[in-house]
Amino acid sequence: MADQPTAAERFIQGILPENPVYRQLLGLCPTLAVTNGLKAAITMSAAVLFVLFCANVIVSLIRNLLKPHLRIVIFTLTIATFVTFADRFLAAYVYQMSKVLGPYIPLIIVNCLIICRCEVCASKQGVVTAGADAIGQSLGFCLALCSIAAVRELLGTGMLFDIRVLPVVWPDWVIMVLPPGAFLTFGLLLGLVNWYSDRRAAAAGGK
Amino acid sequence: MISYLIDIFLIGIGAALINNFVLYYFVGICPFVGVSRKISTAFGMGCAVIFVIAIAAVISWAITTYVLMPGALLSRTVAGLFVPPETAAGIDLTILSYIVYIFAISSSVQFVEMYVRKFFPPLYKALGVYLPLITTNCAILFACLVIMSKITGVDNPADAWDLGRALTLAVGGGIGFTIAIVIMAGIREELDLCDVPKPFKGVAISLIVAGILSLGFMGFTGVDSGLRKAMMPKPEVVAQVQPEAEAGK
Amino acid sequence: MKPIQQMEPLSPTAFERLRNNNIIQAWLVLILTLCFGSSLAGIQMTLGPKIEENKLNETLEKIPELILGAEGAQKLTESGEKLDVIPRSFVVDKPGKKAVYNVYEAFDKDKKRLGWVVKTGGQGYADRIELLLGVDPEVKTVSGIFVLEQKETPGLGNKITFEEWRGQFKGKNTETPMGVVKGGKAGAGDINAITGATISSRAVTDIVNMAVADLKGPLTANAEGGK
């Protein structure tokens, strides 16, 4: 247990080295579904941040009381409760956005990212580390979502955050905001990230 | 009766092909990427999903209709024992729905596993490994959520979905999932023999293939409204004539 | 996720048995359930009314525009007045089933009826289309439509939400059902189809025709009776 990562390490790792989407391939469902606009992507990331942070902190607080065979039940209960909170908050304060996100907010419950972080980090480490881990992972998630959403929204509608960026003559690639565009964009970006990290690894190995 | 059957048929077609769970709604991507290396395992996973999704749909339909929705029969009756009937009629437990669904799904997966292991050992051998994985498959929860929105989200209670529609949607969705994952596995088996650029090996190329598949499935869009028109020309004509006669009175 | 086997207790005393009782072991789950349950109830108490209000407002805030037109609605907001809106529902008998329509009746400040707004919907090209339809008090002309929900193809079918297209419905006579014409050559009683999205255009027009045909009788009867 001595070599558990510290809070700062957990935070840093979540953002790029262990990016939940590009590296661990967790939570792919919202990654593909809500990335046809940057606004939706950011709202989704905020909801994930809220749920992951609260779940991690609660699980970390009660980690010494957990029975191994009731562990998953408690994780699920905690996550489902906070997802309901997030869902109601969105419906009350940003109603239009919650209509756009629709069923993908409740689907955070079965997002492997959250239960994985509870299992790997929060059920073993202290509150501060768990909190830092949650924020780091959520930032990584947000970064990944925004990268995909930016490409899709820009090419698909010529806009970013619903503001026109490309000139009006740009022929909107409608396919990018439709389902196939999600798969294609994410596949290509994932390949790009792999290529870049392979090159970095090769360069580091060459030294 | 006929129009009900057509409705059921179109819901099934819609869930399986037109708005395919994986390729249109992106639910169940994790197993779609993870368990699609061989056709046989993909098919096993698909069958397990159909099995569980049907059970989950029945449970969630029953819970939503009789317990969770505003003014549901069971919760109204139980609450009626303690509070005046007017208060009891306004009881709305929909806030609990997500928690209830996820527990309904995980417990039904557990029961299915135990039942199948006890009574159908060969089936358990074939599906057993996939069953625990299904709890975290978003497709199941997604089906429950769609059914919920069709019960609580409609403007008038008469339009709320009955059990037949809910079950058809779920089974159709499960079949759609199976179709997608089996096609994907077939392509990936061939893909192993291809010279894919190294950074794209594995998940990245599968996603791009899935994109092309999804493009293909987009061709089904609009099939349902076409089918509906082709199959039921009569009722619409009657519906338009009758009110005019009424207005003439 | 297999449950870990409990070790055989060395001395099965009463205390040990109590400890291994399922309910006692699950005390944490029960306590958490209680805490979460009460906090959910709290959330429901505070946010529930707000969410309901949001849902209702989505329809209500469109009503002035649908009845009076965009300019009329603008004037109304500037003068600080409000329409009185009474939600009602009409049941229309159709062969095989009963159709229920939610209708909003709009009055001005002198209790004069200005028109009706009908919430209706039907199958579009991709998914269900939900729309609001405004008609005048005698259900003679359409005063406007607004698309609440649609999942039509972006860039083609989703043009049904644009003012340029849905504005065509304004002032259309409801005596005969409206038709859809391709190529921008629509006559007085017809609607121009969106290029590349004839099915979506036709779907919206059919929904409007259907609602008008269903409700014309009940609404006019009600209007006369109401006077």
XYZ file of C-alpha atoms in Angstrom:
683
model
C 0.000 0.000 0.000
C 3.031 2.213 0.333
C 3.287 3.023 -3.344
C -0.246 4.330 -3.777
C -0.199 7.477 -5.933
C -0.615 10.764 -4.084
C -3.405 13.267 -4.665
C -1.338 15.369 -7.070
C -0.266 12.332 -9.044
C -3.819 11.088 -9.321
C -4.926 14.517 -10.517
C -2.247 14.789 -13.186
C -2.658 11.205 -14.334
C -6.339 11.586 -14.965
C -5.930 14.447 -17.410
C -3.569 13.047 -20.011
C -1.447 10.009 -19.144
C -4.458 7.958 -18.042
C -7.121 9.819 -19.988
C -10.370 7.950 -19.324
C -11.560 8.112 -22.917
C -8.465 7.904 -25.099
C -6.399 5.642 -22.858
C -8.755 3.560 -20.765
C -11.607 3.559 -23.303
C -14.176 4.034 -20.544
C -17.484 5.841 -20.884
C -17.643 5.593 -24.655
C -21.419 5.899 -24.762
C -21.643 9.634 -23.903
C -18.387 10.254 -25.749
C -20.097 9.376 -28.986
C -23.655 10.416 -28.226
C -23.442 13.960 -26.892
C -20.515 15.297 -28.899
C -22.418 16.884 -31.766
C -22.080 20.244 -30.043
C -19.621 21.774 -27.582
C -22.357 22.998 -25.259
C -23.812 19.533 -24.848
C -20.339 18.067 -24.332
C -19.486 20.557 -21.593
C -22.817 20.080 -19.810
C -22.287 16.337 -19.905
C -18.760 16.695 -18.515
C -20.056 18.903 -15.718
C -22.644 16.280 -14.807
C -19.960 13.577 -14.804
C -17.697 15.769 -12.655
C -20.467 16.277 -10.112
C -21.409 12.599 -9.947
C -17.843 11.294 -9.921
C -16.691 13.788 -7.285
C -19.587 13.108 -4.926
C -19.444 9.336 -5.408
C -15.674 9.242 -4.905
C -15.821 11.343 -1.748
C -18.668 9.344 -0.205
C -17.091 5.996 -1.053
C -13.760 7.165 0.273
C -15.360 8.296 3.545
C -16.997 4.945 4.166
C -14.218 2.817 2.694
C -13.344 1.181 6.017
C -16.914 0.055 6.589
C -17.365 -1.613 3.209
C -18.032 -5.347 3.137
C -16.509 -6.895 0.012
C -19.709 -8.530 -1.206
C -21.860 -5.443 -0.620
C -19.338 -3.101 -2.219
C -20.874 -2.972 -5.682
C -24.371 -2.472 -4.261
C -23.212 0.564 -2.315
C -21.345 2.001 -5.316
C -24.403 1.627 -7.516
C -26.719 3.128 -4.926
C -24.460 6.143 -4.425
C -23.938 6.734 -8.125
C -27.620 6.358 -8.988
C -28.592 8.854 -6.289
C -26.151 11.500 -7.466
C -27.126 10.958 -11.077
C -30.726 11.644 -10.076
C -29.558 14.855 -8.372
C -27.674 15.926 -11.489
C -30.634 15.101 -13.700
C -33.051 17.165 -11.601
C -30.651 20.117 -11.350
C -30.269 20.199 -15.117
C -34.016 19.929 -15.654
C -34.634 22.778 -13.219
C -31.955 25.235 -14.333
C -31.017 24.441 -17.938
C -34.177 22.820 -19.210
C -33.375 23.015 -22.934
C -29.975 21.398 -22.398
C -31.481 18.595 -20.342
C -33.880 17.903 -23.188
C -30.978 17.693 -25.627
C -29.038 15.295 -23.413
C -32.162 13.264 -22.703
C -31.478 9.692 -21.623
C -27.705 10.125 -21.661
C -27.724 11.799 -18.230
C -29.307 8.787 -16.480
C -26.996 6.550 -18.483
C -24.102 7.979 -16.425
C -25.149 5.351 -13.854
C -23.803 2.582 -16.041
C -20.810 4.612 -17.210
C -17.908 2.295 -16.437
C -15.676 5.307 -15.705
C -17.343 6.118 -12.414
C -17.643 2.650 -10.948
C -14.074 1.994 -12.070
C -12.748 5.070 -10.216
C -14.716 4.115 -7.087
C -13.210 0.647 -7.209
C -9.635 1.553 -8.135
C -9.096 4.741 -6.180
C -11.832 5.816 -3.793
C -12.335 2.508 -2.000
C -8.633 2.368 -1.160
C -7.459 5.942 -0.567
C -8.304 9.003 1.506
C -10.832 11.690 0.794
C -8.401 14.255 -0.595
C -6.826 11.811 -3.011
C -10.225 10.514 -4.092
C -11.458 14.057 -4.699
C -8.358 14.997 -6.667
C -8.674 11.809 -8.668
C -12.299 12.584 -9.476
C -11.462 16.103 -10.659
C -8.504 14.926 -12.705
C -10.435 12.142 -14.384
C -13.383 14.426 -15.105
C -11.097 17.037 -16.624
C -9.594 14.343 -18.807
C -13.089 13.239 -19.775
C -14.079 16.834 -20.526
C -10.971 17.348 -22.647
C -11.697 14.236 -24.675
C -15.360 15.117 -25.150
C -14.540 18.680 -26.162
C -11.886 17.595 -28.651
C -14.379 15.357 -30.420
C -17.231 17.848 -30.135
C -15.109 20.700 -31.492
C -14.169 18.738 -34.604
C -17.721 17.559 -35.182
C -19.413 20.884 -34.587
C -16.886 22.837 -36.622
C -17.012 20.573 -39.655
C -20.677 19.683 -39.346
C -22.197 23.125 -38.862
C -19.302 25.566 -39.279
C -19.936 26.815 -35.753
C -18.359 26.582 -32.321
C -20.612 27.074 -29.275
C -23.373 27.927 -31.775
C -21.336 30.911 -33.040
C -20.418 30.969 -36.709
C -16.653 30.466 -37.124
C -16.176 29.255 -40.658
C -17.312 31.501 -43.543
C -20.864 31.005 -44.774
C -19.606 29.441 -48.017
C -18.439 26.432 -45.981
C -20.522 23.477 -47.133
C -21.654 21.943 -43.835
C -20.569 18.326 -43.595
C -23.890 17.249 -42.161
C -22.635 13.714 -41.722
C -20.341 14.902 -38.927
C -23.218 15.782 -36.609
C -25.038 12.552 -37.459
C -24.198 9.241 -35.742
C -21.643 8.019 -38.325
C -19.636 11.214 -37.830
C -19.223 10.364 -34.153
C -17.704 6.977 -34.877
C -15.458 8.310 -37.629
C -14.209 11.329 -35.668
C -13.516 9.353 -32.518
C -11.830 6.542 -34.470
C -9.545 8.962 -36.301
C -8.721 10.991 -33.182
C -7.977 7.796 -31.253
C -5.619 6.699 -34.022
C -3.968 10.111 -33.955
C -3.454 9.970 -30.182
C -2.003 6.466 -30.463
C 0.343 7.576 -33.242
C 1.528 10.597 -31.256
C 2.126 8.640 -28.067
C 3.922 5.894 -29.978
C 6.221 8.508 -31.462
C 6.837 10.067 -28.046
C 7.579 6.658 -26.591
C 9.947 5.867 -29.444
C 11.718 9.212 -29.033
C 12.071 8.659 -25.286
C 13.362 5.143 -25.874
C 15.855 6.374 -28.477
C 17.569 8.757 -26.081
C -56.649 -4.467 -33.633
C -54.912 -4.364 -37.005
C -53.590 -0.893 -36.313
C -52.235 -2.130 -32.965
C -50.394 -4.982 -34.682
C -48.956 -2.589 -37.256
C -47.873 -0.336 -34.425
C -46.119 -3.225 -32.673
C -44.465 -4.297 -35.911
C -43.180 -0.797 -36.622
C -41.861 -0.354 -33.082
C -39.944 -3.606 -33.470
C -38.526 -2.653 -36.872
C -37.683 0.811 -35.601
C -35.776 -0.455 -32.588
C -33.934 -3.199 -34.448
C -32.946 -1.475 -37.682
C -33.880 2.160 -38.095
C -32.850 3.544 -34.741
C -30.402 0.775 -33.983
C -29.388 0.864 -30.315
C -25.669 0.652 -31.039
C -25.294 2.490 -34.311
C -27.848 5.259 -33.768
C -28.181 5.727 -30.001
C -24.613 4.587 -29.119
C -25.711 2.457 -26.187
C -23.879 -0.784 -25.516
C -20.683 0.477 -27.116
C -18.477 -1.159 -24.461
C -19.421 -4.764 -25.344
C -19.681 -3.717 -28.993
C -15.980 -2.870 -28.935
C -14.915 -5.395 -26.317
C -16.723 -8.639 -27.175
C -16.771 -8.390 -30.956
C -13.625 -10.312 -31.793
C -15.286 -13.599 -32.746
C -18.704 -14.216 -34.254
C -19.567 -16.989 -31.794
C -18.875 -14.922 -28.669
C -20.617 -11.918 -30.192
C -23.697 -14.010 -30.874
C -23.645 -15.425 -27.338
C -23.458 -11.930 -25.905
C -26.296 -10.789 -28.159
C -28.555 -13.648 -27.046
C -27.819 -12.942 -23.390
C -28.695 -9.278 -23.945
C -32.004 -10.129 -25.657
C -32.857 -12.422 -22.751
C -32.092 -9.906 -20.029
C -33.476 -6.873 -21.858
C -36.871 -8.588 -22.234
C -37.041 -9.366 -18.520
C -35.851 -5.892 -17.554
C -38.439 -4.319 -19.864
C -41.308 -6.260 -18.306
C -40.145 -5.401 -14.783
C -39.565 -1.741 -15.512
C -42.862 -1.429 -17.370
C -44.738 -2.946 -14.435
C -42.920 -0.851 -11.840
C -43.379 2.365 -13.785
C -47.053 1.791 -14.515
C -48.141 0.534 -11.128
C -45.730 2.199 -8.696
C -43.653 5.076 -10.022
C -45.752 7.207 -12.342
C -47.856 10.050 -10.911
C -51.097 8.626 -9.568
C -50.053 4.999 -10.149
C -52.445 2.364 -8.894
C -50.324 0.598 -6.305
C -48.650 3.583 -4.700
C -51.975 5.433 -4.656
C -53.675 2.555 -2.869
C -50.889 2.100 -0.346
C -50.616 5.806 0.338
C -54.408 5.965 0.563
C -54.213 3.913 3.750
C -52.292 6.678 5.520
C -53.263 9.971 3.920
C -56.481 11.358 2.427
C -57.212 10.070 -1.105
C -56.682 13.477 -2.757
C -53.123 13.648 -1.444
C -52.517 10.015 -2.352
C -53.628 10.562 -5.953
C -50.950 13.201 -6.423
C -48.113 10.971 -5.319
C -45.216 11.006 -7.793
C -42.306 8.653 -7.305
C -40.603 9.202 -10.656
C -37.566 10.673 -8.915
C -36.743 7.172 -7.687
C -36.945 5.675 -11.155
C -33.229 5.559 -11.986
C -32.333 3.884 -8.717
C -35.179 1.416 -9.029
C -34.299 0.518 -12.621
C -30.640 -0.115 -11.981
C -31.472 -2.365 -9.050
C -34.189 -4.129 -11.015
C -31.669 -4.793 -13.756
C -28.898 -6.035 -11.508
C -31.183 -8.240 -9.461
C -32.854 -9.668 -12.542
C -29.417 -10.460 -13.959
C -28.596 -12.271 -10.716
C -31.849 -14.232 -10.751
C -31.520 -15.120 -14.410
C -28.019 -16.360 -13.745
C -29.110 -18.545 -10.825
C -32.176 -19.850 -12.648
C -30.341 -20.689 -15.832
C -27.504 -22.333 -13.919
C -29.937 -24.543 -12.026
C -32.374 -25.535 -14.757
C -30.600 -25.102 -18.099
C -26.960 -26.043 -17.604
C -26.152 -26.142 -21.353
C -27.562 -22.635 -21.807
C -25.605 -21.502 -18.776
C -22.443 -22.858 -20.319
C -23.125 -20.856 -23.459
C -24.306 -17.576 -21.891
C -22.993 -17.737 -18.324
C -19.840 -15.727 -18.837
C -21.711 -12.828 -20.399
C -24.486 -12.509 -17.858
C -22.607 -10.578 -15.127
C -21.206 -8.214 -17.774
C -24.694 -7.252 -18.839
C -25.490 -5.319 -15.661
C -23.279 -2.497 -16.857
C -24.537 -2.676 -20.430
C -26.183 0.669 -21.099
C -28.547 -0.876 -23.651
C -30.643 -2.443 -20.895
C -30.976 0.734 -18.847
C -31.591 2.684 -22.039
C -34.534 0.436 -22.953
C -35.980 0.971 -19.462
C -35.583 4.740 -19.834
C -37.289 4.814 -23.218
C -40.180 2.785 -21.835
C -40.414 5.189 -18.902
C -40.517 8.218 -21.185
C -43.294 6.575 -23.201
C -45.337 6.080 -20.033
C -44.736 9.233 -18.010
C -43.830 11.615 -20.833
C -47.043 11.420 -22.851
C -49.609 14.182 -22.781
C -52.641 12.020 -22.223
C -52.769 8.760 -20.287
C -54.487 6.902 -23.136
C -51.308 7.118 -25.238
C -49.126 5.451 -22.593
C -47.456 2.312 -23.843
C -48.841 -1.048 -22.828
C -46.781 -4.119 -22.015
C -46.819 -5.398 -25.594
C -45.258 -2.239 -26.993
C -42.679 -2.058 -24.213
C -41.654 -5.668 -24.700
C -41.445 -5.264 -28.476
C -39.210 -2.232 -28.148
C -36.894 -4.070 -25.777
C -36.669 -7.278 -27.793
C -36.319 -5.298 -31.022
C -33.517 -3.292 -29.450
C -31.829 -6.490 -28.277
C -32.081 -7.977 -31.758
C -30.674 -4.781 -33.229
C -27.773 -4.984 -30.784
C -27.147 -8.607 -31.808
C -27.273 -7.755 -35.507
C -24.797 -4.901 -35.061
C -22.365 -6.823 -32.879
C -22.407 -9.934 -35.100
C -21.793 -7.901 -38.273
C -19.004 -6.122 -36.435
C -17.444 -9.413 -35.308
C -17.594 -10.735 -38.859
C -15.764 -7.672 -40.141
C -13.185 -7.774 -37.362
C -12.394 -11.420 -38.050
C -11.493 -10.390 -41.587
C -9.762 -7.256 -40.356
C -7.251 -9.345 -38.402
C -5.851 -10.499 -41.729
C -5.484 -6.962 -43.070
C -2.516 -4.652 -42.859
C -3.925 -1.924 -40.655
C -1.622 1.015 -39.803
C -0.218 0.407 -36.342
C -1.812 3.317 -34.445
C -5.227 2.264 -35.733
C -4.966 -1.390 -34.748
C -7.660 -2.583 -32.371
C -10.296 -0.140 -31.213
C -9.614 2.784 -33.547
C -10.185 0.854 -36.755
C -13.247 -0.858 -35.234
C -14.749 2.545 -34.549
C -14.162 3.664 -38.110
C -15.743 0.447 -39.368
C -18.653 1.090 -37.010
C -18.984 4.553 -38.543
C -19.327 3.054 -42.001
C -21.838 0.501 -40.661
C -23.796 3.306 -39.074
C -23.767 5.118 -42.397
C -25.276 2.011 -43.950
C -27.944 1.734 -41.267
C -28.892 5.373 -41.887
C -30.368 4.109 -45.135
C -33.220 2.633 -43.101
C -34.365 6.072 -41.911
C -37.883 6.807 -43.034
C -38.672 3.173 -43.756
C -41.129 3.100 -40.874
C -43.232 6.036 -42.001
C -43.284 4.561 -45.508
C -44.374 1.179 -44.189
C -47.034 2.776 -42.021
C -48.483 4.610 -45.008
C -48.383 1.486 -47.160
C -50.045 -0.697 -44.568
C -52.811 1.485 -43.197
C -54.395 3.681 -45.878
C -57.962 3.188 -44.625
C -58.097 4.591 -41.081
C -56.639 7.949 -42.096
C -59.271 8.548 -44.753
C -62.046 7.686 -42.338
C -60.565 9.876 -39.649
C -60.558 12.870 -41.945
C -64.075 12.414 -43.217
C -65.824 11.830 -39.943
C -65.148 15.144 -38.176
C -66.262 17.068 -41.237
C -69.626 15.370 -40.994
C -69.656 16.406 -37.356
C -68.891 19.997 -38.241
C -71.736 19.974 -40.750
C -74.268 19.221 -38.043
C -18.370 -10.308 -9.000
C -18.845 -13.645 -7.223
C -19.850 -13.221 -3.579
C -16.957 -14.032 -1.336
C -17.677 -17.104 0.753
C -18.156 -16.421 4.423
C -15.689 -18.247 6.605
C -17.208 -20.948 8.765
C -17.627 -19.373 12.226
C -15.466 -21.151 14.795
C -17.985 -20.969 17.612
C -21.544 -20.317 16.436
C -22.610 -18.384 19.485
C -25.676 -16.215 19.434
C -23.533 -13.143 18.956
C -21.710 -14.655 16.009
C -24.981 -15.642 14.382
C -26.276 -12.137 14.841
C -23.129 -10.768 13.261
C -23.523 -12.965 10.225
C -27.193 -12.203 9.809
C -27.765 -10.717 6.363
C -29.751 -7.777 7.630
C -27.138 -6.817 10.191
C -24.409 -7.036 7.583
C -26.333 -4.737 5.323
C -26.687 -1.994 7.956
C -24.538 0.353 5.917
C -26.700 -0.140 2.856
C -29.820 0.556 4.894
C -28.421 3.707 6.466
C -27.215 5.000 3.112
C -30.601 4.245 1.589
C -32.286 6.274 4.316
C -29.917 9.228 3.856
C -30.163 9.207 0.076
C -33.907 8.693 0.165
C -34.481 11.704 2.375
C -32.148 13.890 0.325
C -33.949 12.836 -2.856
C -37.230 13.773 -1.233
C -35.722 17.149 -0.385
C -34.610 17.672 -3.973
C -38.038 16.701 -5.237
C -39.694 19.179 -2.858
C -37.475 22.080 -3.899
C -36.899 21.437 -7.601
C -40.040 19.512 -8.555
C -42.316 22.563 -8.952
C -39.613 24.373 -10.913
C -39.271 21.497 -13.375
C -43.030 21.323 -13.858
C -43.046 25.069 -14.460
C -40.285 24.702 -17.065
C -42.277 22.044 -18.899
C -45.402 24.179 -18.932
C -43.583 27.380 -19.849
C -42.133 25.768 -22.933
C -45.634 25.722 -24.378
C -47.046 28.827 -22.729
C -44.370 31.239 -23.851
C -45.018 30.362 -27.495
C -48.748 31.041 -27.309
C -48.704 34.832 -27.945
C -46.535 34.341 -31.023
C -48.774 31.611 -32.385
C -51.978 33.570 -31.883
C -50.900 37.134 -32.641
C -47.855 36.568 -34.838
C -44.299 37.633 -34.020
C -45.026 41.381 -34.210
C -48.191 41.100 -32.185
C -46.342 39.132 -29.526
C -43.599 41.777 -29.481
C -46.165 44.542 -28.980
C -47.830 42.552 -26.244
C -44.579 42.170 -24.308
C -43.782 45.857 -24.775
C -47.161 46.911 -23.457
C -46.597 44.590 -20.507
C -49.876 42.807 -20.980
C -50.441 39.100 -20.886
C -52.851 36.733 -22.537
C -55.126 34.728 -20.297
C -54.546 31.104 -21.147
C -56.855 28.303 -20.071
C -55.618 24.762 -20.663
C -58.350 22.325 -21.727
C -58.509 18.936 -23.279
C -60.781 17.617 -25.996
C -61.590 13.997 -26.689
C -62.296 13.185 -30.313
C -63.881 9.851 -31.200
C -62.152 8.209 -34.095
C -62.740 4.773 -35.493
C -60.787 2.362 -33.343
C -59.534 4.813 -30.756
C -60.084 8.027 -28.902
C -57.745 10.890 -29.623
C -57.130 13.315 -26.780
C -55.913 16.800 -27.629
C -54.484 19.309 -25.185
C -55.753 22.692 -26.257
C -54.915 26.099 -24.817
C -57.570 28.751 -25.085
C -56.217 32.297 -25.241
C -58.151 35.430 -24.171
C -57.096 39.064 -24.190
C -57.624 41.356 -21.222
C -61.242 42.105 -22.215
C -62.103 38.395 -22.039
C -62.371 38.254 -25.809
C -61.294 34.921 -27.224
C -58.300 35.377 -29.523
C -57.755 31.796 -30.615
C -56.708 28.293 -29.753
C -53.328 26.624 -29.526
C -53.334 22.875 -30.035
C -50.516 20.576 -28.958
C -50.259 17.765 -31.435
C -47.775 15.412 -33.036
C -47.190 12.573 -35.420
C -44.648 10.466 -37.202
C -42.013 12.434 -39.103
C -39.209 11.167 -41.307
C -36.861 10.122 -38.531
C -38.885 10.210 -35.353
C -42.001 11.728 -33.863
C -42.562 15.424 -34.511
C -44.288 17.391 -31.756
C -45.738 20.739 -32.658
C -47.982 23.555 -31.510
C -50.672 24.758 -33.875
C -52.407 28.113 -33.477
C -55.831 28.703 -35.018
C -58.286 31.611 -34.888
C -61.416 31.393 -32.666
C -63.644 30.059 -35.466
C -60.995 27.593 -36.680
C -61.165 29.220 -40.132
C -57.473 30.058 -40.562
C -54.200 28.845 -39.138
C -52.444 31.581 -37.193
C -49.071 29.825 -36.911
C -47.200 26.658 -36.048
C -44.162 25.945 -33.902
C -42.115 22.742 -33.811
C -41.430 21.666 -30.245
C -39.538 18.469 -30.868
C -38.057 16.801 -33.934
C -35.125 14.619 -34.892
C -35.203 15.173 -38.648
C -31.978 15.173 -40.647
C -29.851 18.245 -39.807
C -29.455 20.517 -42.797
C -32.491 19.126 -44.602
C -35.488 17.998 -42.568
C -34.722 20.199 -39.591
C -35.588 23.227 -41.721
C -39.171 22.575 -40.610
C -38.223 24.489 -37.462
C -37.121 27.572 -39.441
C -39.359 30.612 -39.513
C -39.132 30.865 -43.342
C -40.765 27.496 -43.770
C -43.232 27.268 -40.918
C -44.314 30.853 -41.592
C -46.066 29.534 -44.708
C -48.805 28.073 -42.551
C -49.790 31.484 -41.242
C -53.116 32.607 -42.657
C -53.861 29.368 -44.475
C -57.527 28.548 -44.876
C -58.659 25.379 -43.123
C -61.690 24.651 -45.347
C -59.778 22.108 -47.422
C -56.742 20.085 -46.283
C -53.445 21.674 -47.293
C -51.332 19.920 -49.893
C -47.563 19.855 -50.307
C -46.053 21.026 -53.607
C -42.470 20.518 -54.733
C -40.422 23.144 -56.567
C -41.745 26.275 -54.870
C -44.904 26.604 -56.973
C -47.438 26.275 -54.189
C -50.877 27.759 -54.740
C -52.895 29.650 -52.151
C -53.947 26.551 -50.230
C -50.696 24.646 -50.478
C -47.351 24.461 -48.743
C -43.979 24.545 -50.510
C -41.933 21.447 -49.721
C -38.398 21.899 -48.396
C -35.923 20.910 -51.101
C -34.632 17.454 -50.220
C -37.053 16.984 -47.366
C -40.438 16.418 -48.952
C -41.307 13.682 -46.467
C -40.655 15.910 -43.462
C -42.673 18.729 -45.040
C -45.514 16.378 -45.815
C -45.412 14.915 -42.307
C -45.835 18.338 -40.699
C -48.615 19.285 -43.118
C -50.412 16.000 -42.450
C -50.186 16.536 -38.696
C -51.682 20.017 -39.091
C -54.450 18.787 -41.415
C -55.305 15.937 -39.081
C -55.509 18.174 -36.001
C -57.629 20.749 -37.833
C -60.007 18.085 -39.165
C -60.348 16.443 -35.753
C -60.831 19.595 -33.742
C -62.814 21.826 -36.050
C -66.142 20.433 -34.856
C -65.502 20.406 -31.125
C -63.764 23.805 -31.051
C -66.385 25.696 -33.078
C -69.188 24.062 -31.095
C -67.438 25.146 -27.936
C -66.866 28.665 -29.249
C -70.563 29.157 -29.957
C -71.595 27.586 -26.671
C -69.083 29.770 -24.842
C -70.641 32.978 -26.013
